[in-house]
CSV table of C-alpha atoms in Angstrom, one decimal:
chain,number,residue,atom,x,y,z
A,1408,UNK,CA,14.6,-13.3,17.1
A,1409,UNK,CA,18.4,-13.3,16.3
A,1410,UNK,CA,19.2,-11.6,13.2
A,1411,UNK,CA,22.1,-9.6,12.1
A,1412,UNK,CA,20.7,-7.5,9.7
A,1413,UNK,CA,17.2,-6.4,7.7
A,1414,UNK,CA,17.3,-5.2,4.1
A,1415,UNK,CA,14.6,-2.8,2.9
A,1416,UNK,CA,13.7,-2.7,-0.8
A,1417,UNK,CA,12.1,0.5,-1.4
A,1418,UNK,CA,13.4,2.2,1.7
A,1419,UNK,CA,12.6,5.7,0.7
A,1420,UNK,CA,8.2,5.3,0.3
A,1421,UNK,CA,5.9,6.4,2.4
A,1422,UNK,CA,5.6,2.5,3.8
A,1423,UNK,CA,9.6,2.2,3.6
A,1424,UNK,CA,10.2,5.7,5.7
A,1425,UNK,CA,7.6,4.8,8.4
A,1426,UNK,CA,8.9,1.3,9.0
A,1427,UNK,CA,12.7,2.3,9.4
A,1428,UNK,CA,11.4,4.4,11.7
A,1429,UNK,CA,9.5,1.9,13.5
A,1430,UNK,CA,11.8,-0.6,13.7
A,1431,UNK,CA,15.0,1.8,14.5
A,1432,UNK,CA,12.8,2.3,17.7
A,1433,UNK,CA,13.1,-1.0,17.9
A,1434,UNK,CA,16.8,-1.2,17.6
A,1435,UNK,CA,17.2,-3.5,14.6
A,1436,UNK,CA,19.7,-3.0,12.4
A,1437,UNK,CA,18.6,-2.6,8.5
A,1438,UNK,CA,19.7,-1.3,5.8
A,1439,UNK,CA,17.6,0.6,2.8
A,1440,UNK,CA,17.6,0.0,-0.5
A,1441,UNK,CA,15.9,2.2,-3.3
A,1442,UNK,CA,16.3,4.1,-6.5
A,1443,UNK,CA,15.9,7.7,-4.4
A,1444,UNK,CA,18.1,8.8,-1.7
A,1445,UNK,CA,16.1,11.8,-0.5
A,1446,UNK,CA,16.2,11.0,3.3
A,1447,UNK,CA,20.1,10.6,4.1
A,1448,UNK,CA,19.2,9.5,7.8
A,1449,UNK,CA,18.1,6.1,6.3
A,1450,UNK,CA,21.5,5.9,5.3
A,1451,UNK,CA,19.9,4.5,2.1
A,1452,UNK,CA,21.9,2.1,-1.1
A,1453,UNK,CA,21.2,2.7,-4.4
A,1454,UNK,CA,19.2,-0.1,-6.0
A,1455,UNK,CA,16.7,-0.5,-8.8
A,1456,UNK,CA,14.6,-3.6,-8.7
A,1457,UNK,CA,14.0,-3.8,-12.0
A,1458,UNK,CA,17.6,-4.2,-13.3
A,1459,UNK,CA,19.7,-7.1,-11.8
A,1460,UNK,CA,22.7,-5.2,-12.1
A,1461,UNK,CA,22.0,-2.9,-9.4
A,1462,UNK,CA,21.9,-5.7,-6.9
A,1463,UNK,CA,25.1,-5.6,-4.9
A,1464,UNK,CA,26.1,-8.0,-1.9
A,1465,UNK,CA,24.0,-8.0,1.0
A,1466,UNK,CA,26.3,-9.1,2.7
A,1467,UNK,CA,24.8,-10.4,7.0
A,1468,UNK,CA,21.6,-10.3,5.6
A,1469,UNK,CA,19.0,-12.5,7.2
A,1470,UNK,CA,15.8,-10.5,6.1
A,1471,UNK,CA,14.7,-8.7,2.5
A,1472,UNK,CA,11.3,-7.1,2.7
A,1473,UNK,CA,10.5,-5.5,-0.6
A,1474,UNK,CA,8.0,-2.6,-0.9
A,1475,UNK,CA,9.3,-1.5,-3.7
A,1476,UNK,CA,6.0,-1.6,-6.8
A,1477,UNK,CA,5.0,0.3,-9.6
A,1478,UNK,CA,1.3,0.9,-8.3
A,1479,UNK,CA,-0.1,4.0,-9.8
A,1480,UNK,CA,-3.0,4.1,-12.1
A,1481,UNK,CA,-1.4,6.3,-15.2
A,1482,UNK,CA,1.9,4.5,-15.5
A,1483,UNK,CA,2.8,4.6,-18.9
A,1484,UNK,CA,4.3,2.3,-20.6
A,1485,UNK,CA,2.3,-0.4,-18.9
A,1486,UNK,CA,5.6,-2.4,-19.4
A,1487,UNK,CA,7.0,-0.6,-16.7
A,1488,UNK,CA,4.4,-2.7,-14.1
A,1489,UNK,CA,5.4,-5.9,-15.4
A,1490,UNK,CA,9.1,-4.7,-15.0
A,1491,UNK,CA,9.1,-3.5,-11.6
A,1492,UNK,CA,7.2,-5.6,-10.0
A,1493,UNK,CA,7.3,-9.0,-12.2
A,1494,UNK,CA,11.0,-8.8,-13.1
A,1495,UNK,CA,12.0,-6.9,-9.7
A,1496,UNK,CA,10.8,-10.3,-7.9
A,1497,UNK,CA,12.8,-12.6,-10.4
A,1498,UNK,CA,15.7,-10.2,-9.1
A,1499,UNK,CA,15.2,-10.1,-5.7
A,1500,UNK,CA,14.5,-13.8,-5.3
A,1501,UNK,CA,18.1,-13.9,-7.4
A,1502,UNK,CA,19.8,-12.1,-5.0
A,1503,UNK,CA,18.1,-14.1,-1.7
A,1504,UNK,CA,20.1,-17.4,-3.5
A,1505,UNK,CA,23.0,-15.7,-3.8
A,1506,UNK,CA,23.4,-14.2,-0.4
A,1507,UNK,CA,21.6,-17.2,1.2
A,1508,UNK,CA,18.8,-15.3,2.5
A,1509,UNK,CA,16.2,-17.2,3.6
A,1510,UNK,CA,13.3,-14.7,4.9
A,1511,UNK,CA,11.8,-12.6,2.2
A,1512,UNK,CA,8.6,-10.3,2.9
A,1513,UNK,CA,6.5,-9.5,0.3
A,1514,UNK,CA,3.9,-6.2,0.2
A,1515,UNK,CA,1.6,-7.6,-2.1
A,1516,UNK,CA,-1.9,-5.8,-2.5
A,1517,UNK,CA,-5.9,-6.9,-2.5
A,1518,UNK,CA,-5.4,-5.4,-6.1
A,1519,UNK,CA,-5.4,-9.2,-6.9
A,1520,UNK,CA,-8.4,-10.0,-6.2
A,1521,UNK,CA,-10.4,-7.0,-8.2
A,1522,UNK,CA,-13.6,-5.8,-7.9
A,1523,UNK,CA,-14.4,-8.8,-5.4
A,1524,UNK,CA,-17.3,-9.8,-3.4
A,1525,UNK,CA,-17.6,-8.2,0.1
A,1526,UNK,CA,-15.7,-10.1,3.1
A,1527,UNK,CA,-12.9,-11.4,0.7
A,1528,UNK,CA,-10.4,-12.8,2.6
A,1529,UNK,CA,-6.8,-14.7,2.0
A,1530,UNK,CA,-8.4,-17.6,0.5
A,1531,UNK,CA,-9.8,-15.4,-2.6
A,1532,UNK,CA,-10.2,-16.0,-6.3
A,1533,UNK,CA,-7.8,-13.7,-7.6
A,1534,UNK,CA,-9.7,-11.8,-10.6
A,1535,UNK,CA,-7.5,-8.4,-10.7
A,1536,UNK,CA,-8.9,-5.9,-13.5
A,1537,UNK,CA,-5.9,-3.6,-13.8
A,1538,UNK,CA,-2.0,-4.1,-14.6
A,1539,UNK,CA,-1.1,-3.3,-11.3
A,1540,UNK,CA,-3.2,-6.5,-9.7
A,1541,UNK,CA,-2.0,-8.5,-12.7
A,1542,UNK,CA,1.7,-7.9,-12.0
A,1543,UNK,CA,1.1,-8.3,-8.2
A,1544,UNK,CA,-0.3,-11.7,-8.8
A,1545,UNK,CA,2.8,-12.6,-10.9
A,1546,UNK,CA,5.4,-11.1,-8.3
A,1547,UNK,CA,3.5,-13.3,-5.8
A,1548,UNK,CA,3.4,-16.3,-7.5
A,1549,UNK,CA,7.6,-15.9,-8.6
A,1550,UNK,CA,8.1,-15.2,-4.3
A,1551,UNK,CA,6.6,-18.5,-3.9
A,1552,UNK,CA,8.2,-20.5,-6.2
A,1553,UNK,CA,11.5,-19.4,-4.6
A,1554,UNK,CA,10.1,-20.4,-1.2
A,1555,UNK,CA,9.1,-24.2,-2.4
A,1556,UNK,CA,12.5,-24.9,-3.2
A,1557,UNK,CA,13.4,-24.6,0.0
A,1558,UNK,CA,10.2,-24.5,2.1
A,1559,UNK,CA,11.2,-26.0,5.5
A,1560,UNK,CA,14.6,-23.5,5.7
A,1561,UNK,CA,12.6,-20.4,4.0
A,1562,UNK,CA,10.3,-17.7,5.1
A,1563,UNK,CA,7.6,-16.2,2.6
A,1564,UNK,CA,5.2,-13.8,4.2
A,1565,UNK,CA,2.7,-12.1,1.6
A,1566,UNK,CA,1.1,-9.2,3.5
A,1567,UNK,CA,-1.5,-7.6,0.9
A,1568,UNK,CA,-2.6,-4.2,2.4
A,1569,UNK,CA,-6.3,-2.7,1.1
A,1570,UNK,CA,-5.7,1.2,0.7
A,1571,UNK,CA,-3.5,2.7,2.8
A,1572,UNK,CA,-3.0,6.2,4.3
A,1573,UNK,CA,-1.3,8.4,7.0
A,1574,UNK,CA,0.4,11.6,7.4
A,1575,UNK,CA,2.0,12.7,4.2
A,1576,UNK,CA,0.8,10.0,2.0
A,1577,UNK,CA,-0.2,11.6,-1.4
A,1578,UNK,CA,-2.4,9.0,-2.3
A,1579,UNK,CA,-6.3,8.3,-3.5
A,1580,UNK,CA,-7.7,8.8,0.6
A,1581,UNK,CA,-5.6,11.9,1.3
A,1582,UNK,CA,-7.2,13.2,-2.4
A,1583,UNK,CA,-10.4,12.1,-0.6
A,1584,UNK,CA,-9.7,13.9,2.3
A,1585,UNK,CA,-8.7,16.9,0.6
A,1586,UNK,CA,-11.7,17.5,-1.6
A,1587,UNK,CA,-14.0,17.1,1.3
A,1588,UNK,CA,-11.5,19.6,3.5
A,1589,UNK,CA,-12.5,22.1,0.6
A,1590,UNK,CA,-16.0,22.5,1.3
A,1591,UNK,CA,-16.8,21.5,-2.9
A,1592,UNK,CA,-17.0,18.1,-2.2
A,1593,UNK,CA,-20.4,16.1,-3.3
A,1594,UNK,CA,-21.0,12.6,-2.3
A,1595,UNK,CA,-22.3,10.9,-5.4
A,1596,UNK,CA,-24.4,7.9,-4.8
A,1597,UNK,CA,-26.1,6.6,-1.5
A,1598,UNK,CA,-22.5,6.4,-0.1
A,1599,UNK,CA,-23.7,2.7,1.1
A,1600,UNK,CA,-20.8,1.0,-0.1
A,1601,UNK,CA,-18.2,0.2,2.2
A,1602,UNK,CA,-14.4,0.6,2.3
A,1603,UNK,CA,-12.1,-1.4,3.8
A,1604,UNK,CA,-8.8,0.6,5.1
A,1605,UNK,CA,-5.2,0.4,6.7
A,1606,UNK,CA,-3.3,3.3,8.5
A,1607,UNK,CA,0.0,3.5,7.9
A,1608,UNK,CA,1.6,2.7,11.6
A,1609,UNK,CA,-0.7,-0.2,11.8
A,1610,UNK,CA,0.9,-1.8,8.4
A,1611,UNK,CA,4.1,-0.9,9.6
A,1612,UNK,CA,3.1,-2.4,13.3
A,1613,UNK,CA,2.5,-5.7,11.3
A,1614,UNK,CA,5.3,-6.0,9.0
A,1615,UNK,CA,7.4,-6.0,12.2
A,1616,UNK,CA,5.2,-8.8,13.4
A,1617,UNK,CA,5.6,-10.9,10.9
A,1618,UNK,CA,9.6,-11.2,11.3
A,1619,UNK,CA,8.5,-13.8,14.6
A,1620,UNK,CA,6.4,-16.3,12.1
A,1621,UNK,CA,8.5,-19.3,11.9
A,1622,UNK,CA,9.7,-20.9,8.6
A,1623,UNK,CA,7.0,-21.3,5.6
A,1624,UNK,CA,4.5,-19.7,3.5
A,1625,UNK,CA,2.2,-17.3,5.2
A,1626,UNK,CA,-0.2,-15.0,3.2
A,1627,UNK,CA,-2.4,-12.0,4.9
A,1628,UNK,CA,-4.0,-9.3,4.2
A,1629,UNK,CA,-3.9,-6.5,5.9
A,1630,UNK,CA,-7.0,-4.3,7.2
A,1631,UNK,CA,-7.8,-2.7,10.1
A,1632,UNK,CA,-11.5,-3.3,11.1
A,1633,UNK,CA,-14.3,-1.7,11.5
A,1634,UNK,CA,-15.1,-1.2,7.9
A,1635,UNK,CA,-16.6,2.4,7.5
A,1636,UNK,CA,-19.2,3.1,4.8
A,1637,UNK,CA,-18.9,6.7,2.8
A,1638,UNK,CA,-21.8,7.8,4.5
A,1639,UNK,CA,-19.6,7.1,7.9
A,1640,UNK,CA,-16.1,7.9,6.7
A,1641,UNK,CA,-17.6,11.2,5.0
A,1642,UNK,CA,-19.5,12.4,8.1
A,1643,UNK,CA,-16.1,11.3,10.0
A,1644,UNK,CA,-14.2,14.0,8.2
A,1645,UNK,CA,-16.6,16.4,8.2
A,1646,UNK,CA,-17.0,16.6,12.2
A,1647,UNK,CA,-13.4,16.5,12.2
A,1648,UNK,CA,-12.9,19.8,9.9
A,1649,UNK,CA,-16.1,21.2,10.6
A,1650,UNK,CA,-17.9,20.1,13.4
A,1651,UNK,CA,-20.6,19.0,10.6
A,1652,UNK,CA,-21.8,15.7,11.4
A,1653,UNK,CA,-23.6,14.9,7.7
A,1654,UNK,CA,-22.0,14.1,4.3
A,1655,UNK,CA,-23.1,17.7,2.3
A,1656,UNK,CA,-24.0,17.9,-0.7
A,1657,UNK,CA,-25.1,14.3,-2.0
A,1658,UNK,CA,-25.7,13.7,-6.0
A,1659,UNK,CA,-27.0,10.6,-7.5
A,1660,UNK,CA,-24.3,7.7,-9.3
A,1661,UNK,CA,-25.0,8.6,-12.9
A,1662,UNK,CA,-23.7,11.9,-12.4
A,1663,UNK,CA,-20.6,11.1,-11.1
A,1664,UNK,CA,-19.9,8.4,-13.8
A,1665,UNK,CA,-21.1,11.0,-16.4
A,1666,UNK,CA,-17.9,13.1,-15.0
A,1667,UNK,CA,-15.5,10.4,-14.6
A,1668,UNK,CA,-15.6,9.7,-18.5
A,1669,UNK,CA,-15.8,13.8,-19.0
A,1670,UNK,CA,-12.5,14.0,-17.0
A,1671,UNK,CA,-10.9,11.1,-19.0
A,1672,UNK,CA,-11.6,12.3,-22.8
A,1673,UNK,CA,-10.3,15.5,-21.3
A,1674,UNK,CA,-7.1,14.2,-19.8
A,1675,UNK,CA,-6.7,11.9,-23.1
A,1676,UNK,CA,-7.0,15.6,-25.1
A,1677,UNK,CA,-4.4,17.6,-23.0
A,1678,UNK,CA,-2.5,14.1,-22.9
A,1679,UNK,CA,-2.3,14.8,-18.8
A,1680,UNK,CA,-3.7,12.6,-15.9
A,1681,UNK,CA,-6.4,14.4,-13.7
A,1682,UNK,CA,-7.1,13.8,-10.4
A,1683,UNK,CA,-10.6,13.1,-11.0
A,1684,UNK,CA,-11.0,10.0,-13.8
A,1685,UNK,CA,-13.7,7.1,-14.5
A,1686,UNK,CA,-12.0,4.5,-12.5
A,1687,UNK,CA,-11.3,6.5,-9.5
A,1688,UNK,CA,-15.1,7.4,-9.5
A,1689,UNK,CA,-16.1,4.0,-9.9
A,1690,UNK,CA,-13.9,3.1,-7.0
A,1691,UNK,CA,-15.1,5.9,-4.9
A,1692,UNK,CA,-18.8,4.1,-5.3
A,1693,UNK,CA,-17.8,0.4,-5.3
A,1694,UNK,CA,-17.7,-1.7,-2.2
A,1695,UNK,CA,-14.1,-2.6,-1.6
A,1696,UNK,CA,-14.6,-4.3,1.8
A,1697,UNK,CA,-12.1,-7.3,2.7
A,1698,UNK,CA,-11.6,-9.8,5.8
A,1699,UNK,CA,-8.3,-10.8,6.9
A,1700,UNK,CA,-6.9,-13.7,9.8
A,1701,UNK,CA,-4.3,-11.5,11.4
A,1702,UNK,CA,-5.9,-12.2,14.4
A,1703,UNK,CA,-4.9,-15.4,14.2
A,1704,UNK,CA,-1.2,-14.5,14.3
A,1705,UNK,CA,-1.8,-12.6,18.2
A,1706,UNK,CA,-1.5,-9.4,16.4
A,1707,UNK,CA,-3.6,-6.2,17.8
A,1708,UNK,CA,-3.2,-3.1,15.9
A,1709,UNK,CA,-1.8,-0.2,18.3
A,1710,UNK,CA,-4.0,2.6,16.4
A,1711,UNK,CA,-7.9,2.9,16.3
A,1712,UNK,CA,-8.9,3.7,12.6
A,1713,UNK,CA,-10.8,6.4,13.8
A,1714,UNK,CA,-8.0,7.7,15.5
A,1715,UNK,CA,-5.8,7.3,12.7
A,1716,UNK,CA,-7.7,8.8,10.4
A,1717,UNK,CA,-8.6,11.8,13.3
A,1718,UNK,CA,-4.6,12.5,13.1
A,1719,UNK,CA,-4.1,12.4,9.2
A,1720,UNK,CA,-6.9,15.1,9.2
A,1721,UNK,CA,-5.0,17.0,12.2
A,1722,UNK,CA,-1.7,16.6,10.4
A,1723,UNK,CA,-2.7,17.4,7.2
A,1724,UNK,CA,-5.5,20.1,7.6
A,1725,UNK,CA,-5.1,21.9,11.0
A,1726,UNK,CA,-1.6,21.5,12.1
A,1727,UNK,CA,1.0,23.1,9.9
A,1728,UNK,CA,3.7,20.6,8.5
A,1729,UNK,CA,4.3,21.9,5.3
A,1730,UNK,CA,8.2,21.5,6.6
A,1731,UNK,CA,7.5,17.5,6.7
A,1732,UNK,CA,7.9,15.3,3.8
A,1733,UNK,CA,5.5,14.2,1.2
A,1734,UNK,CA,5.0,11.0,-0.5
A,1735,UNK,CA,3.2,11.3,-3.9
A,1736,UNK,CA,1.4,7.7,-4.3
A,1737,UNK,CA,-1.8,6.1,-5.8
């Protein structure tokens, strides 16, 4: 594909870092863009999606794939998700008009479609229960306005990732990960319920993918299959850290819930987010299991889950890397 250059909203995230690596490996020019300019090597502009006048000329752009979001589940004022990702579409569709830009890909999120039934796949009700969701929704449905005015000259690919993780993500399955690495974790439920998952250099793997679609609207999400349930995932880590091939200590659902609304009176006391909270243990015990048609597009992920979760556990918990960054996400 000829293209002269690729910009990167949100250069400087734990997605951002691990694609400009990937696709400098693959020799193609970019340029990052983000409100941070902690790694220097990504040679990274300053930009703020959420206010317009921080958009400069991208100038030989062919390509804007924006990552940037406001995802996390304590973001206060809940304002600031409508603004970053509601508004920071408006502006970044504003800026593909302006620089005639006709590709833009979109890291959406199967936050859209809520607490959905298991095997969702692209063609789900969208029934989001949180801000985040809601404002993903939006963003998507601004990207594709922008792409109907001009569908047979513009490229719209929505990629909307289940959880992801990897080495040095700070998010919910590294928090997972760590609890259980500290011998005081206790499954709560019958750990039946499935998750659906995506390591990082698989997501990455895909977004480069998608620069071959042709022109038009493509929408995927992105998982990397087999499902595991907690039973599986849990008994995973275990043999990983402790050549223990069980889940522990095991506790039944109301006790976890019972928890999960101690932590949040608590946190809403000290006014300070805890890592443990009502919704994350409701997640922990939902099914969030989703389907996805990559396959369709001739894409093969190059990592096994298991093997991608087997070095996030190596990386994090055996090796030491405490030199390597860190990315503190949900």
């Amino acid at each position: 594909m000829d293209m002269n250059k690729i910009a990167i909203i949100g250069s400087e995230g734990f997605v951002g870092t691990n694609l400009i690596n990937r696709l400098n490996k693959s020799k193609i020019p970019l340029v990052g863009y983000d409100k941070r300019s902690n790694n220097k090597s990504n040679q990274t502009t300053y930009l703020d999606v959420s206010d317009k006048k921080s958009f400069r000329e991208m100038k030989d752009i062919d390509v804007i794939i924006n990552l940037a979001a406001e995802h996390r589940d304590d973001i206060f004022p809940i304002s600031r998700y409508d603004h970053v990702n509601v508004k920071g579409a408006e502006n970044v569709c504003d800026a593909a008009r302006k620089n005639n830009i006709n590709t833009i890909i979109f890291t959406s999120s199967v936050a859209i479609y809520g607490f959905a039934p298991p095997g969702t796949n692209e063609n789900g009700e969208p029934n989001y229960f949180n801000d985040y969701g809601r404002t993903k929704y939006l963003a998507e449905q601004v990207y594709i306005k922008w792409q109907a005015e001009d569908k047979f000259n513009r490229k719209l690919v929505i990629v909307r990732p289940t959880v992801i993780f990897g080495e040095g993500n700070r998010g919910n399955v590294f928090n997972l990960l760590k609890q259980i690495a500290s011998g005081k974790f206790a499954m709560f439920g019958n750990g039946r319920n499935k998750k659906s998952m995506a390591y990082i250099e698989n997501v990455v793997a895909f977004l480069e993918h998608t620069l071959s679609f042709s022109n038009g609207l493509h929408i995927y999400n992105y998982i990397d299959k087999p499902d595991f349930d907690m039973n599986h995932l849990v008994s995973l880590v275990r043999k990983t850290l402790f050549k223990k091939d069980n889940v522990g200590v095991r506790l039944p659902a109301f006790i976890g819930i019972g928890i999960g609304y101690l932590a949040d009176f608590v946190s809403a006391l000290i006014r300070k987010p805890l890592p443990v909270s009502s919704i994350r243990v409701k997640k922990f015990m939902e099914t969030t299991q989703f389907n996805s048609s990559i396959e369709e597009t001739g894409f093969v992920a190059p990592i096994e889950l298991s093997d991608g979760l087997s070095r996030t556990l190596k990386y994090e918990f055996i090796e030491n890397n405490s030199d390597k960054p860190i990315f503190e996400t949900e």
